């Protein structure tokens, strides 16, 4: 699981600001995912991408945006439209799709001040 | 969309006892069911998975059973050890097989 990295580990944001979370993988995986983890709510899917230049909304996409310009990278932007952004964000990748094992990054904890 | 329910939310067992975590799913078309373990402060990692063409799968002390008719699947951990203490998540493949939906997690505590 050292092949997928997220930065920064901790991030603080003022209300009204956009912020971008980084996710990089060197596993040559086609599929990448962003999850939000809140206490008692498990992992909720924000966005996913199965191939470069293509991505789909997950279950809680409102207030978030992504891009997939490179196979290795899948950055997540938390916009000011996200009303409750304080959470732990996990990025994951898999070989080709959801039928494959997902490998998670170490996560970014975002706190809105 | 798919709905995955997981029970219990917390579970405490004595070291050496067995632990069982149960999940139900709503989409009868789901056919892949992974289980992830997340130790405190660490990232989730796959520990076992099962596909719908089998009813049970074992890997040393852990096993998963699947009942497609009832739409539920369970994780069984035998001879529990303190290092088994973690949060366990079940999941089901859904959304036209493009994504997995996770349960809400079970915090397992193994008491030495």
GROMACS .gro file of C-alpha atoms in nm:
model
  225
    1UNK     CA    1   0.000   0.000   0.000
    2UNK     CA    2   0.300   0.229  -0.015
    3UNK     CA    3   0.219   0.285  -0.382
    4UNK     CA    4  -0.061   0.530  -0.318
    5UNK     CA    5   0.005   0.856  -0.142
    6UNK     CA    6  -0.205   1.147  -0.023
    7UNK     CA    7  -0.100   1.492   0.079
    8UNK     CA    8  -0.117   1.677   0.299
    9UNK     CA    9  -0.185   1.461   0.604
   10UNK     CA   10  -0.364   1.746   0.783
   11UNK     CA   11  -0.530   2.042   0.620
   12UNK     CA   12  -0.699   2.343   0.770
   13UNK     CA   13  -0.933   2.564   0.573
   14UNK     CA   14  -1.123   2.877   0.644
   15UNK     CA   15  -1.490   2.885   0.559
   16UNK     CA   16  -1.552   2.997   0.203
   17UNK     CA   17  -1.220   2.872   0.068
   18UNK     CA   18  -1.168   2.598  -0.186
   19UNK     CA   19  -0.901   2.341  -0.109
   20UNK     CA   20  -0.744   2.064  -0.315
   21UNK     CA   21  -0.639   1.726  -0.180
   22UNK     CA   22  -0.372   1.535  -0.365
   23UNK     CA   23  -0.377   1.163  -0.449
   24UNK     CA   24  -0.100   0.993  -0.645
   25UNK     CA   25  -0.041   0.626  -0.726
   26UNK     CA   26   0.245   0.443  -0.895
   27UNK     CA   27   0.067   0.108  -0.913
   28UNK     CA   28  -0.035   0.155  -1.277
   29UNK     CA   29  -0.398   0.124  -1.172
   30UNK     CA   30  -0.671   0.244  -1.405
   31UNK     CA   31  -0.939   0.306  -1.142
   32UNK     CA   32  -0.924   0.561  -0.862
   33UNK     CA   33  -1.173   0.660  -0.592
   34UNK     CA   34  -1.236   0.926  -0.331
   35UNK     CA   35  -1.414   0.844  -0.006
   36UNK     CA   36  -1.520   1.047   0.289
   37UNK     CA   37  -1.503   0.888   0.633
   38UNK     CA   38  -1.708   1.022   0.921
   39UNK     CA   39  -1.753   0.853   1.260
   40UNK     CA   40  -2.031   0.597   1.249
   41UNK     CA   41  -2.093   0.641   0.876
   42UNK     CA   42  -1.838   0.418   0.715
   43UNK     CA   43  -1.682   0.508   0.384
   44UNK     CA   44  -1.896   0.710   0.147
   45UNK     CA   45  -1.802   0.743  -0.217
   46UNK     CA   46  -1.752   1.096  -0.348
   47UNK     CA   47  -1.620   1.042  -0.701
   48UNK     CA   48  -1.459   0.763  -0.897
   49UNK     CA   49  -1.269   0.730  -1.221
   50UNK     CA   50  -1.215   0.418  -1.424
   51UNK     CA   51  -0.997   0.573  -1.691
   52UNK     CA   52  -0.805   0.890  -1.766
   53UNK     CA   53  -1.020   1.189  -1.859
   54UNK     CA   54  -1.336   1.023  -1.730
   55UNK     CA   55  -1.498   1.024  -1.388
   56UNK     CA   56  -1.840   0.970  -1.231
   57UNK     CA   57  -2.020   1.106  -0.930
   58UNK     CA   58  -2.049   0.885  -0.629
   59UNK     CA   59  -2.310   0.901  -0.356
   60UNK     CA   60  -2.211   1.235  -0.203
   61UNK     CA   61  -2.057   1.440  -0.486
   62UNK     CA   62  -2.225   1.771  -0.408
   63UNK     CA   63  -1.970   2.037  -0.315
   64UNK     CA   64  -1.676   1.841  -0.455
   65UNK     CA   65  -1.497   1.830  -0.790
   66UNK     CA   66  -1.225   1.611  -0.938
   67UNK     CA   67  -1.005   1.579  -1.243
   68UNK     CA   68  -0.822   1.285  -1.398
   69UNK     CA   69  -0.573   1.428  -1.644
   70UNK     CA   70  -0.308   1.168  -1.567
   71UNK     CA   71  -0.338   0.801  -1.483
   72UNK     CA   72  -0.131   0.851  -1.168
   73UNK     CA   73  -0.321   1.144  -1.024
   74UNK     CA   74  -0.677   1.205  -0.904
   75UNK     CA   75  -0.699   1.534  -0.710
   76UNK     CA   76  -1.011   1.623  -0.515
   77UNK     CA   77  -1.124   1.984  -0.467
   78UNK     CA   78  -1.349   2.060  -0.174
   79UNK     CA   79  -1.539   2.372  -0.270
   80UNK     CA   80  -1.710   2.633  -0.059
   81UNK     CA   81  -2.039   2.474  -0.162
   82UNK     CA   82  -1.967   2.175   0.061
   83UNK     CA   83  -2.155   2.267   0.377
   84UNK     CA   84  -1.988   2.027   0.616
   85UNK     CA   85  -1.639   1.954   0.483
   86UNK     CA   86  -1.463   1.864   0.807
   87UNK     CA   87  -1.385   1.493   0.768
   88UNK     CA   88  -1.123   1.232   0.693
   89UNK     CA   89  -1.072   1.182   0.318
   90UNK     CA   90  -0.941   0.859   0.172
   91UNK     CA   91  -0.822   0.799  -0.181
   92UNK     CA   92  -0.804   0.448  -0.326
   93UNK     CA   93  -0.708   0.279  -0.649
   94UNK     CA   94  -0.770  -0.061  -0.809
   95UNK     CA   95  -0.637  -0.236  -1.116
   96UNK     CA   96  -0.931  -0.182  -1.345
   97UNK     CA   97  -1.254  -0.141  -1.151
   98UNK     CA   98  -1.463  -0.208  -0.846
   99UNK     CA   99  -1.434  -0.586  -0.882
  100UNK     CA  100  -1.067  -0.556  -0.792
  101UNK     CA  101  -0.904  -0.501  -0.455
  102UNK     CA  102  -0.894  -0.136  -0.359
  103UNK     CA  103  -0.568  -0.003  -0.216
  104UNK     CA  104  -0.611   0.296   0.007
  105UNK     CA  105  -0.389   0.594   0.070
  106UNK     CA  106  -0.309   0.714   0.425
  107UNK     CA  107  -0.579   0.979   0.418
  108UNK     CA  108  -0.607   1.354   0.466
  109UNK     CA  109  -0.783   1.502   0.764
  110UNK     CA  110  -0.953   1.827   0.664
  111UNK     CA  111  -1.066   2.071   0.930
  112UNK     CA  112  -1.265   2.383   0.855
  113UNK     CA  113  -1.193   2.661   1.098
  114UNK     CA  114  -2.906   0.229  -0.520
  115UNK     CA  115  -2.737  -0.032  -0.307
  116UNK     CA  116  -2.786  -0.019   0.070
  117UNK     CA  117  -2.550  -0.213   0.295
  118UNK     CA  118  -2.633  -0.253   0.662
  119UNK     CA  119  -2.375  -0.377   0.908
  120UNK     CA  120  -2.420  -0.508   1.263
  121UNK     CA  121  -2.314  -0.476   1.535
  122UNK     CA  122  -2.153  -0.132   1.542
  123UNK     CA  123  -1.930  -0.237   1.833
  124UNK     CA  124  -1.825  -0.581   1.950
  125UNK     CA  125  -1.613  -0.685   2.246
  126UNK     CA  126  -1.484  -1.039   2.283
  127UNK     CA  127  -1.239  -1.215   2.507
  128UNK     CA  128  -0.913  -1.322   2.349
  129UNK     CA  129  -0.954  -1.669   2.202
  130UNK     CA  130  -1.328  -1.635   2.146
  131UNK     CA  131  -1.492  -1.602   1.806
  132UNK     CA  132  -1.634  -1.285   1.657
  133UNK     CA  133  -1.909  -1.257   1.396
  134UNK     CA  134  -2.003  -0.948   1.199
  135UNK     CA  135  -2.312  -0.949   0.979
  136UNK     CA  136  -2.408  -0.745   0.675
  137UNK     CA  137  -2.715  -0.729   0.456
  138UNK     CA  138  -2.745  -0.577   0.110
  139UNK     CA  139  -3.036  -0.466  -0.102
  140UNK     CA  140  -2.931  -0.510  -0.466
  141UNK     CA  141  -2.988  -0.869  -0.572
  142UNK     CA  142  -2.751  -0.812  -0.865
  143UNK     CA  143  -2.453  -0.756  -0.634
  144UNK     CA  144  -2.198  -1.031  -0.679
  145UNK     CA  145  -1.877  -0.925  -0.505
  146UNK     CA  146  -1.842  -0.874  -0.131
  147UNK     CA  147  -1.509  -0.757   0.015
  148UNK     CA  148  -1.419  -0.703   0.380
  149UNK     CA  149  -1.172  -0.437   0.489
  150UNK     CA  150  -0.992  -0.395   0.820
  151UNK     CA  151  -0.887  -0.053   0.946
  152UNK     CA  152  -0.657  -0.042   1.245
  153UNK     CA  153  -0.648   0.274   1.451
  154UNK     CA  154  -0.478   0.553   1.260
  155UNK     CA  155  -0.416   0.337   0.955
  156UNK     CA  156  -0.568   0.294   0.612
  157UNK     CA  157  -0.828   0.024   0.535
  158UNK     CA  158  -0.688  -0.299   0.393
  159UNK     CA  159  -0.866  -0.589   0.227
  160UNK     CA  160  -0.866  -0.900   0.445
  161UNK     CA  161  -1.096  -1.131   0.252
  162UNK     CA  162  -1.356  -1.121  -0.022
  163UNK     CA  163  -1.617  -1.351  -0.168
  164UNK     CA  164  -1.787  -1.368  -0.504
  165UNK     CA  165  -2.140  -1.489  -0.553
  166UNK     CA  166  -2.047  -1.820  -0.710
  167UNK     CA  167  -1.937  -1.958  -0.371
  168UNK     CA  168  -2.107  -1.972  -0.035
  169UNK     CA  169  -1.803  -1.969   0.192
  170UNK     CA  170  -1.438  -1.876   0.183
  171UNK     CA  171  -1.172  -1.926   0.447
  172UNK     CA  172  -0.828  -1.783   0.506
  173UNK     CA  173  -0.665  -1.911   0.824
  174UNK     CA  174  -0.865  -1.766   1.116
  175UNK     CA  175  -1.107  -1.564   0.908
  176UNK     CA  176  -1.397  -1.681   0.697
  177UNK     CA  177  -1.681  -1.520   0.508
  178UNK     CA  178  -2.016  -1.676   0.433
  179UNK     CA  179  -2.269  -1.560   0.176
  180UNK     CA  180  -2.641  -1.628   0.153
  181UNK     CA  181  -2.761  -1.482  -0.175
  182UNK     CA  182  -3.121  -1.581  -0.118
  183UNK     CA  183  -3.138  -1.387   0.205
  184UNK     CA  184  -2.898  -1.120   0.078
  185UNK     CA  185  -2.666  -1.133   0.374
  186UNK     CA  186  -2.303  -1.215   0.432
  187UNK     CA  187  -2.095  -1.252   0.745
  188UNK     CA  188  -1.735  -1.231   0.863
  189UNK     CA  189  -1.619  -1.489   1.114
  190UNK     CA  190  -1.297  -1.453   1.310
  191UNK     CA  191  -1.192  -1.749   1.523
  192UNK     CA  192  -0.939  -1.762   1.805
  193UNK     CA  193  -0.934  -1.384   1.825
  194UNK     CA  194  -0.613  -1.207   1.920
  195UNK     CA  195  -0.550  -0.852   2.043
  196UNK     CA  196  -0.415  -0.758   1.700
  197UNK     CA  197  -0.759  -0.830   1.556
  198UNK     CA  198  -0.884  -0.517   1.733
  199UNK     CA  199  -0.984  -0.276   1.456
  200UNK     CA  200  -1.280  -0.141   1.262
  201UNK     CA  201  -1.412  -0.385   1.003
  202UNK     CA  202  -1.609  -0.274   0.697
  203UNK     CA  203  -1.817  -0.493   0.471
  204UNK     CA  204  -1.899  -0.383   0.118
  205UNK     CA  205  -2.101  -0.491  -0.184
  206UNK     CA  206  -2.042  -0.431  -0.552
  207UNK     CA  207  -2.318  -0.218  -0.697
  208UNK     CA  208  -2.398   0.059  -0.940
  209UNK     CA  209  -2.373  -0.151  -1.253
  210UNK     CA  210  -2.058  -0.308  -1.106
  211UNK     CA  211  -1.869   0.022  -1.111
  212UNK     CA  212  -1.848   0.089  -0.740
  213UNK     CA  213  -1.869  -0.075  -0.401
  214UNK     CA  214  -2.099   0.044  -0.125
  215UNK     CA  215  -1.956   0.013   0.226
  216UNK     CA  216  -2.129  -0.070   0.550
  217UNK     CA  217  -2.098   0.164   0.846
  218UNK     CA  218  -1.829  -0.040   1.018
  219UNK     CA  219  -1.790  -0.259   1.327
  220UNK     CA  220  -1.542  -0.167   1.597
  221UNK     CA  221  -1.403  -0.494   1.731
  222UNK     CA  222  -1.223  -0.497   2.063
  223UNK     CA  223  -1.042  -0.810   2.170
  224UNK     CA  224  -0.985  -0.812   2.544
  225UNK     CA  225  -0.665  -0.987   2.655
   0.00000   0.00000   0.00000
